[in-house]
Short mmCIF file of C-alpha atoms in Angstrom, two decimals:
data_model
loop_
_atom_site.label_atom_id
_atom_site.label_comp_id
_atom_site.label_asym_id
_atom_site.label_seq_id
_atom_site.Cartn_x
_atom_site.Cartn_y
_atom_site.Cartn_z
CA MET A 1 183.17 121.28 270.63
CA ILE A 2 184.02 123.61 268.26
CA HIS A 3 187.32 125.43 267.54
CA ARG A 4 188.96 128.22 265.93
CA LEU A 5 192.08 128.39 263.92
CA LEU A 6 193.96 131.51 264.63
CA VAL A 7 196.98 132.40 263.29
CA PRO A 8 199.46 133.86 265.70
CA ALA A 9 201.09 137.60 265.00
CA PHE A 10 204.46 136.81 262.45
CA GLY A 11 206.29 140.10 263.00
CA GLU A 12 204.26 143.41 261.11
CA LEU A 13 202.69 141.10 259.15
CA ARG A 14 198.99 142.56 258.48
CA GLU A 15 197.90 139.69 255.71
CA LEU A 16 199.59 136.61 254.53
CA LYS A 17 199.22 134.21 252.06
CA VAL A 18 198.04 130.17 251.99
CA LEU A 19 199.91 128.69 250.09
CA ALA A 20 198.10 125.01 250.91
CA TRP A 21 195.74 123.15 252.50
CA HIS A 22 196.88 119.58 253.21
CA LYS A 23 193.23 118.64 254.31
CA ALA A 24 189.72 119.17 252.87
CA PRO A 25 186.52 119.85 255.18
CA GLY A 26 185.05 117.10 256.63
CA ASP A 27 188.93 115.15 256.60
CA VAL A 28 190.13 114.62 259.96
CA VAL A 29 193.26 116.14 261.58
CA VAL A 30 195.44 113.71 263.51
CA ASP A 31 197.05 115.70 266.49
CA GLY A 32 200.30 116.55 265.21
CA GLU A 33 199.58 116.22 261.31
CA ILE A 34 200.08 119.12 258.58
CA LEU A 35 197.11 120.96 258.24
CA ALA A 36 198.42 124.17 255.83
CA GLU A 37 201.33 126.28 254.55
CA LEU A 38 201.47 129.19 255.09
CA GLU A 39 204.08 132.29 254.28
CA THR A 40 205.00 134.91 255.12
CA GLU A 41 207.34 137.87 253.46
CA LYS A 42 210.15 135.21 253.89
CA ALA A 43 209.31 132.09 255.06
CA ILE A 44 207.21 129.27 254.56
CA VAL A 45 204.95 128.17 257.77
CA GLU A 46 203.29 124.99 257.98
CA VAL A 47 200.14 124.76 260.45
CA ARG A 48 200.45 121.11 262.78
CA ALA A 49 196.89 120.82 264.76
CA GLN A 50 198.05 119.74 268.79
CA GLY A 51 195.15 117.20 269.18
CA THR A 52 192.73 115.11 266.67
CA ALA A 53 190.31 117.34 265.43
CA ILE A 54 187.94 117.38 261.95
CA LEU A 55 188.28 119.74 259.89
CA ARG A 56 184.97 121.32 258.76
CA GLU A 57 185.51 124.84 257.61
CA CYS A 58 188.28 126.50 255.42
CA ARG A 59 187.51 130.50 255.99
CA CYS A 60 190.83 131.22 253.30
CA ALA A 61 191.76 129.09 250.07
CA ALA A 62 194.78 128.16 248.67
CA GLY A 63 196.56 131.05 246.70
CA ASP A 64 194.03 134.05 248.77
CA TRP A 65 195.34 136.29 251.41
CA HIS A 66 194.23 135.85 254.86
CA THR A 67 193.93 138.51 257.21
CA LEU A 68 194.98 138.24 260.75
CA GLY A 69 193.03 138.06 263.41
CA GLU A 70 190.15 136.45 261.68
CA PRO A 71 189.83 132.80 261.78
CA LEU A 72 191.83 130.62 259.36
CA ALA A 73 189.39 127.11 259.33
CA LEU A 74 186.91 125.83 261.94
CA LEU A 75 187.24 121.99 263.41
CA SER A 76 184.76 120.45 265.47
CA SER A 77 185.61 117.14 267.87
CA GLU A 78 182.29 115.58 266.22
CA ARG A 79 181.37 115.50 262.75
CA ASP A 80 177.85 116.84 263.17
CA GLU A 81 177.98 119.83 265.25
CA PRO A 82 176.49 122.65 263.79
CA LEU A 83 178.35 126.16 263.13
CA PRO A 84 177.60 129.18 264.80
CA SER A 85 177.32 131.88 262.59
CA VAL A 86 179.46 133.72 264.97
CA THR A 87 182.68 132.48 266.26
CA ASP A 88 184.52 135.83 267.85
CA ALA A 89 183.59 133.65 271.08
CA LEU A 90 184.74 130.32 269.99
CA PRO A 91 187.57 128.74 272.14
CA GLU A 92 190.64 128.40 269.93
CA MET A 93 192.21 125.31 268.18
CA PRO A 94 196.01 124.51 269.63
CA ALA A 95 198.35 124.32 266.74
CA THR A 96 201.91 125.46 265.81
CA PHE A 97 203.02 127.01 262.88
CA GLU A 98 206.45 126.32 262.38
CA SER A 99 208.92 128.55 259.76
CA SER A 100 210.83 126.68 257.34
CA MET B 1 197.75 151.73 240.34
CA SER B 2 197.17 153.16 237.07
CA ALA B 3 193.52 153.10 235.25
CA ASP B 4 194.15 151.42 232.23
CA VAL B 5 196.57 148.93 232.97
CA ALA B 6 194.74 145.81 233.86
CA PRO B 7 195.30 144.61 237.31
CA GLY B 8 197.59 141.19 238.44
CA PRO B 9 197.96 139.21 241.59
CA LYS B 10 198.68 140.32 244.68
CA VAL B 11 202.22 139.58 245.95
CA TYR B 12 204.67 140.70 248.68
CA PHE B 13 206.87 143.44 247.98
CA ARG B 14 210.08 141.37 247.28
CA GLU B 15 208.54 139.32 244.84
CA ALA B 16 207.49 142.34 242.87
CA ILE B 17 211.44 143.16 243.34
CA ILE B 18 211.95 139.38 242.16
CA ARG B 19 209.42 139.56 238.80
CA ALA B 20 211.13 143.27 238.46
CA PHE B 21 215.02 141.60 238.10
CA ASP B 22 213.89 138.40 236.78
CA GLU B 23 212.18 139.70 233.51
CA GLU B 24 214.76 142.12 232.61
CA MET B 25 217.18 139.77 233.00
CA ALA B 26 215.70 137.69 230.95
CA ARG B 27 215.55 140.43 228.43
CA ASP B 28 218.93 141.20 228.58
CA PRO B 29 221.89 139.46 229.23
CA LYS B 30 223.70 142.70 230.04
CA VAL B 31 222.48 142.92 233.67
CA LEU B 32 223.89 141.01 235.97
CA LEU B 33 223.31 141.49 240.10
CA LEU B 34 225.66 142.17 242.35
CA GLY B 35 226.22 142.03 245.95
CA GLN B 36 226.04 140.63 249.83
CA ASP B 37 224.14 137.27 250.18
CA ILE B 38 222.19 137.58 246.96
CA ALA B 39 223.32 134.18 245.52
CA ALA B 40 222.59 130.69 247.16
CA PHE B 41 221.24 132.65 249.98
CA GLY B 42 217.96 134.73 247.81
CA GLY B 43 218.76 138.14 249.12
CA PRO B 44 218.70 139.66 252.77
CA TYR B 45 214.61 140.41 252.29
CA LYS B 46 214.58 136.95 249.36
CA GLU B 47 214.46 139.72 246.92
CA THR B 48 216.77 137.84 245.02
CA ALA B 49 215.73 134.32 245.84
CA GLY B 50 215.69 131.90 242.21
CA LEU B 51 217.52 134.22 240.38
CA PHE B 52 221.00 132.85 241.46
CA THR B 53 219.42 129.19 240.22
CA LYS B 54 217.46 130.77 237.05
CA TYR B 55 220.47 132.80 235.84
CA GLY B 56 223.85 131.52 237.11
CA GLU B 57 226.42 132.24 238.91
CA ARG B 58 228.37 134.34 236.24
CA ARG B 59 225.19 136.71 236.41
CA VAL B 60 224.07 136.74 240.39
CA ARG B 61 227.20 137.53 242.43
CA ASN B 62 228.09 137.03 245.69
CA LEU B 63 230.84 140.24 246.96
CA PRO B 64 232.55 140.61 250.49
CA VAL B 65 231.12 142.76 252.94
CA ALA B 66 232.85 146.13 250.65
CA GLU B 67 230.28 148.29 249.73
CA ALA B 68 232.82 150.65 247.86
CA ALA B 69 234.70 148.08 246.06
CA THR B 70 230.85 146.25 245.33
CA VAL B 71 230.05 149.65 243.61
CA GLY B 72 233.53 150.46 242.22
CA VAL B 73 232.99 147.73 240.08
CA ALA B 74 229.88 147.99 239.02
CA VAL B 75 230.17 151.20 238.24
CA GLY B 76 233.55 150.01 235.83
CA ALA B 77 231.52 147.38 234.59
CA ALA B 78 228.32 149.56 233.58
CA ALA B 79 231.46 151.48 232.13
CA ALA B 80 232.57 148.70 229.94
CA GLY B 81 228.94 148.39 228.88
CA LEU B 82 227.07 145.67 231.07
CA ARG B 83 223.79 146.81 233.28
CA PRO B 84 224.93 145.68 236.98
CA VAL B 85 222.63 146.57 239.80
CA ALA B 86 224.82 146.77 243.40
CA PHE B 87 223.03 146.19 246.31
CA ILE B 88 223.68 147.87 249.08
CA THR B 89 222.04 145.87 252.57
CA TYR B 90 221.75 148.83 254.75
CA MET B 91 221.82 152.36 253.54
CA ASP B 92 223.84 153.33 256.41
CA PHE B 93 226.90 151.47 254.61
CA LEU B 94 225.91 153.50 250.97
CA MET B 95 228.26 156.09 252.94
CA LEU B 96 231.50 154.21 252.01
CA ALA B 97 230.45 153.67 248.57
CA LEU B 98 230.10 157.73 247.32
CA ASP B 99 232.77 158.13 245.63
CA PRO B 100 233.03 155.15 243.31
CA LEU B 101 228.88 156.73 242.61
CA VAL B 102 229.03 160.35 243.00
CA ASN B 103 232.68 160.73 241.17
CA TYR B 104 232.59 158.02 238.92
CA GLY B 105 228.94 157.02 238.22
CA ALA B 106 226.98 160.42 238.49
CA LYS B 107 229.86 162.36 236.96
CA LEU B 108 230.79 159.52 234.07
CA ARG B 109 228.45 160.98 231.51
CA TYR B 110 229.71 165.04 231.41
CA LYS B 111 233.37 163.69 231.94
CA THR B 112 233.68 161.96 228.85
CA GLY B 113 231.83 163.93 226.49
CA GLY B 114 228.77 161.84 226.48
CA GLN B 115 231.21 158.77 225.19
CA LEU B 116 230.95 156.68 228.19
CA ARG B 117 227.59 155.84 230.55
CA ALA B 118 227.39 154.44 233.91
CA PRO B 119 223.68 152.10 233.77
CA VAL B 120 224.13 151.28 237.29
CA VAL B 121 221.44 150.69 239.56
CA VAL B 122 222.55 151.13 243.04
CA LYS B 123 219.52 149.00 245.17
CA THR B 124 219.71 149.45 248.81
CA THR B 125 217.42 150.04 252.25
CA ALA B 126 216.89 152.63 253.88
CA GLY B 127 214.51 153.26 257.16
CA ALA B 128 214.32 152.10 260.80
CA LYS B 129 213.19 149.20 262.43
CA GLY B 130 214.50 148.12 265.93
CA GLN B 131 218.17 148.08 264.36
CA GLY B 132 220.07 151.39 265.79
CA VAL B 133 221.86 154.08 265.03
CA ALA B 134 223.94 152.97 262.01
CA HIS B 135 221.31 150.82 260.34
CA SER B 136 218.10 153.27 260.10
CA GLN B 137 219.27 156.17 258.61
CA ALA B 138 217.24 157.01 255.17
CA LEU B 139 219.68 159.40 253.63
CA GLU B 140 217.60 160.17 250.65
CA ALA B 141 218.24 164.00 250.74
CA TRP B 142 221.45 163.43 250.75
CA LEU B 143 220.98 161.91 246.98
CA MET B 144 219.10 164.40 245.65
CA ALA B 145 222.03 166.63 245.76
CA VAL B 146 223.72 164.65 243.04
CA PRO B 147 223.98 165.95 239.65
CA GLY B 148 223.39 163.30 237.64
CA LEU B 149 222.22 161.19 240.06
CA LYS B 150 218.30 159.75 239.82
CA VAL B 151 216.76 158.15 243.19
CA VAL B 152 213.83 156.23 243.58
CA ALA B 153 211.74 155.07 246.36
CA PRO B 154 208.24 153.13 246.07
CA SER B 155 205.91 152.96 248.59
CA THR B 156 203.73 149.48 246.82
CA PRO B 157 204.47 146.44 245.41
CA TRP B 158 203.31 148.56 242.11
CA ASP B 159 205.94 150.99 242.18
CA ALA B 160 208.63 148.71 243.33
CA TYR B 161 208.34 146.94 240.18
CA GLY B 162 207.74 149.62 237.73
CA LEU B 163 209.97 151.53 239.05
CA LEU B 164 212.87 148.96 239.41
CA LYS B 165 212.23 147.91 235.48
CA ALA B 166 212.69 152.07 235.20
CA ALA B 167 215.60 151.43 236.91
CA LEU B 168 216.94 148.61 235.04
CA ARG B 169 216.62 150.24 231.48
CA SER B 170 218.15 153.82 232.68
CA ASP B 171 221.23 155.18 231.26
CA GLY B 172 222.42 156.90 234.02
CA PRO B 173 223.19 155.45 237.91
CA VAL B 174 219.88 155.40 239.93
CA VAL B 175 219.63 155.11 243.45
CA TYR B 176 216.23 152.57 244.25
CA VAL B 177 215.75 152.36 247.88
CA ASP B 178 213.59 150.24 249.55
CA HIS B 179 212.46 150.35 253.36
CA LYS B 180 212.25 148.00 256.10
CA ARG B 181 209.21 148.45 257.07
CA LEU B 182 207.65 147.93 253.56
CA PHE B 183 209.14 144.34 253.14
CA PRO B 184 206.22 142.74 255.22
CA THR B 185 203.07 144.33 252.92
CA ALA B 186 201.55 143.18 249.95
CA GLY B 187 199.93 143.96 246.97
CA ILE B 188 198.86 144.10 243.55
CA VAL B 189 201.06 144.19 240.82
CA PRO B 190 200.33 144.59 236.86
CA ARG B 191 199.19 141.90 234.80
CA ASP B 192 201.29 142.90 232.42
CA GLU B 193 204.86 144.17 232.01
CA LEU B 194 205.35 147.50 233.34
CA VAL B 195 207.97 150.03 232.89
CA LEU B 196 206.76 153.43 234.97
CA PRO B 197 208.51 156.79 234.27
CA LEU B 198 210.90 158.02 236.30
CA GLY B 199 209.93 160.80 238.21
CA LYS B 200 206.80 161.42 238.06
CA ALA B 201 204.75 161.99 241.59
CA VAL B 202 200.92 160.31 242.34
CA VAL B 203 197.86 161.33 244.25
CA ARG B 204 197.06 158.45 246.34
CA ARG B 205 194.06 159.67 247.77
CA PRO B 206 192.42 162.77 246.62
CA GLY B 207 191.70 166.00 249.11
CA THR B 208 191.26 169.73 249.32
CA ASP B 209 191.98 171.01 252.57
CA VAL B 210 195.52 169.96 252.88
CA THR B 211 198.03 168.01 250.94
CA LEU B 212 200.81 165.36 252.52
CA VAL B 213 203.69 165.06 250.28
CA ALA B 214 205.51 161.90 250.96
CA HIS B 215 207.63 158.55 250.10
CA SER B 216 209.18 155.23 250.64
CA TYR B 217 207.15 154.33 253.94
CA MET B 218 205.98 157.64 254.77
CA ALA B 219 203.43 157.06 252.28
CA THR B 220 201.57 154.88 254.24
CA VAL B 221 202.24 156.86 256.93
CA ALA B 222 200.54 159.55 255.33
CA LEU B 223 197.66 157.55 254.10
CA GLU B 224 197.13 156.15 257.54
CA ALA B 225 197.02 160.11 258.89
CA ALA B 226 194.54 161.08 255.80
CA THR B 227 192.52 158.49 256.90
CA GLY B 228 192.76 159.54 260.96
CA LEU B 229 192.13 163.43 259.35
CA ALA B 230 188.92 161.71 257.60
CA THR B 231 187.34 161.79 261.30
CA GLN B 232 188.06 164.89 262.29
CA GLY B 233 186.18 166.19 259.35
CA VAL B 234 190.31 167.52 256.88
CA ALA B 235 190.15 166.24 253.07
CA ALA B 236 193.63 165.29 253.06
CA GLU B 237 195.52 164.52 249.81
CA VAL B 238 198.18 162.63 249.98
CA VAL B 239 200.85 162.56 247.27
CA ASP B 240 203.53 159.78 247.04
CA LEU B 241 206.38 161.30 245.16
CA ARG B 242 208.48 157.81 244.32
CA SER B 243 210.73 159.44 242.74
CA LEU B 244 213.22 162.22 244.18
CA SER B 245 215.26 162.69 241.74
CA PRO B 246 213.90 164.05 239.05
CA LEU B 247 211.56 165.74 241.68
CA ASP B 248 207.49 166.39 240.28
CA LEU B 249 206.83 169.89 240.99
CA PRO B 250 204.13 170.23 239.00
CA THR B 251 202.19 167.20 240.66
CA VAL B 252 202.93 168.54 244.17
CA ALA B 253 201.98 172.36 243.32
CA THR B 254 198.80 171.26 241.27
CA SER B 255 197.79 169.65 244.97
CA ALA B 256 199.49 172.79 246.63
CA ARG B 257 197.28 175.65 244.26
CA LYS B 258 193.94 173.51 245.09
CA THR B 259 194.33 173.07 249.01
CA GLY B 260 196.44 175.64 250.27
CA ALA B 261 198.07 174.15 252.84
CA VAL B 262 201.04 171.27 252.05
CA LEU B 263 202.98 168.92 254.91
CA VAL B 264 206.42 167.38 253.68
CA VAL B 265 206.75 163.81 255.53
CA GLU B 266 209.54 162.44 255.29
CA GLU B 267 212.01 159.60 257.72
CA GLY B 268 215.04 161.31 256.93
CA GLN B 269 216.57 164.49 258.41
CA GLU B 270 214.37 167.93 258.13
CA THR B 271 217.31 170.30 257.81
CA CYS B 272 218.57 170.15 253.77
CA GLY B 273 215.66 167.72 253.20
CA VAL B 274 212.59 166.70 251.17
CA GLY B 275 210.66 169.46 252.82
CA SER B 276 212.73 171.95 252.93
CA GLU B 277 213.88 171.76 248.74
CA LEU B 278 209.76 171.09 248.05
CA ALA B 279 208.80 174.22 250.50
CA PHE B 280 211.76 176.29 248.53
CA GLN B 281 210.69 175.26 244.64
CA LEU B 282 206.83 175.86 246.14
CA ARG B 283 207.38 179.42 246.70
CA ALA B 284 207.44 180.10 242.87
CA ALA B 285 205.41 177.27 241.46
CA ALA B 286 202.43 177.47 244.46
CA PRO B 287 203.37 181.27 246.34
CA ASP B 288 199.55 180.85 247.62
CA ALA B 289 200.18 178.12 249.16
CA ARG B 290 201.81 177.20 253.30
CA VAL B 291 204.59 174.86 253.53
CA HIS B 292 205.51 173.22 256.56
CA ARG B 293 207.93 170.10 256.81
CA LEU B 294 208.06 167.21 259.80
CA GLY B 295 210.63 164.96 259.63
CA ALA B 296 212.76 162.80 261.71
CA ARG B 297 214.06 164.53 265.46
CA ARG B 298 217.55 165.72 265.19
CA SER B 299 218.83 162.65 266.45
CA PRO B 300 220.70 159.24 265.67
CA VAL B 301 217.74 156.44 265.65
CA SER B 302 218.10 154.51 268.81
CA SER B 303 217.61 150.44 268.53
CA ALA B 304 215.41 151.05 271.92
CA GLU B 305 212.02 150.76 270.25
CA SER B 306 209.99 153.42 272.34
CA LEU B 307 213.32 156.00 271.64
CA GLU B 308 213.16 154.80 268.14
CA ALA B 309 209.34 155.44 267.37
CA PHE B 310 210.36 159.41 269.48
CA CYS B 311 212.36 159.61 266.96
CA LEU B 312 210.62 159.45 263.40
CA PRO B 313 206.76 161.34 262.03
CA SER B 314 203.97 158.79 263.27
CA THR B 315 200.46 159.16 261.90
CA SER B 316 199.50 160.67 264.89
CA LEU B 317 202.20 163.57 264.62
CA VAL B 318 201.30 164.12 260.90
CA VAL B 319 197.77 164.62 261.99
CA GLN B 320 198.27 167.27 264.82
CA ARG B 321 200.90 168.52 262.51
CA ALA B 322 198.32 168.66 259.80
CA GLN B 323 195.67 170.37 262.00
CA ALA B 324 198.25 172.74 263.06
CA LEU B 325 199.03 173.91 259.87
CA LEU B 326 195.42 174.58 259.62
CA GLY B 327 195.13 176.71 262.51
CA ARG B 328 193.04 174.01 264.26
CA PRO B 329 194.24 172.28 267.47
CA GLY B 330 194.73 168.66 266.23
CA ALA B 331 192.17 166.18 268.37
CA PRO B 332 194.32 163.47 269.83
CA SER B 333 193.71 160.31 267.25
#
């Protein structure tokens, strides 16, 4: 099963900065582990996966700006599952987004 | 953004402000910051984050909730030779500090025959964003009426950076106005140091049919309206004033003579507003242009989201008014 990681709405932000990835494509992300850090206009947001999965593709590099509404990353349950070209219909990866 | 200046990184609005403060504080030890929550807390919008750690408590000072005293101290310190910045979190509370700003700061040079000056910056935040009658106003037009006072209100991180630097080097008092709805936005800033001139508007989008004039957050609303008008076959030119005093009449008039129709959009009240002033000045500078104004409804701004929105110019209202000005029924957008 392939999941897409979507960032929820933060106020009126249309885009936000990706500060760092703590995992690389191919890495296993364990339930509760930190996956990425984002920066809103006033806070750092820690992204943690809920459930274990394999990070397959980061759609926005660290230091770049991510447009809200688009997937931030794709994750899969099996290592070799082919990634679809269209991601709109993929289920959402459960995750927490906590501001520090 | 100007063509001959190399673009740098994309940053949040507040980061552009921090950079301007940081560069000017490093350059000139006389620059100091005074206000509520600006020291260890890093500013109400995190727009002074890191400066307290870097420059220390002598140059980044928390002051109590006492706006008249804050601006009074700042004007006095400026007269004594420093370059203070007085932070007034909400522009509504600048009312408390108008006496030191208007009667002392703005008149000091005149009153002393040029012996004293007040190089003070009042940095404040205007505009409505769900905070009700006394935390929502856009009072820039009041300040335009004060001789000796400069007023700037940027709409992009680029201009926030360049205009704040200019304000920090100015010899007289400058009120620098942010807008609450601009803080969640991001944009490119210059790669290298840049000081923008005070009193220069900029054409954000060229067009031939109608001129939309705005400043601060309403410049972004005007740009969205111009996109909407384009889908209805109207080429709107958008002029972002950036500075309200001095007011860049030549740039507005050039556009007005080209399009023949001007709609001034502002978040403040229409009565004695930016639009009223420009309409009169354009009578001489662009006599053939039709000029209309669109501002807030004559009402306090509610904290209820629906009522707040009802009070203020929206993208669709700008589109309608521009179409009406052109004598065409505005298509709903």
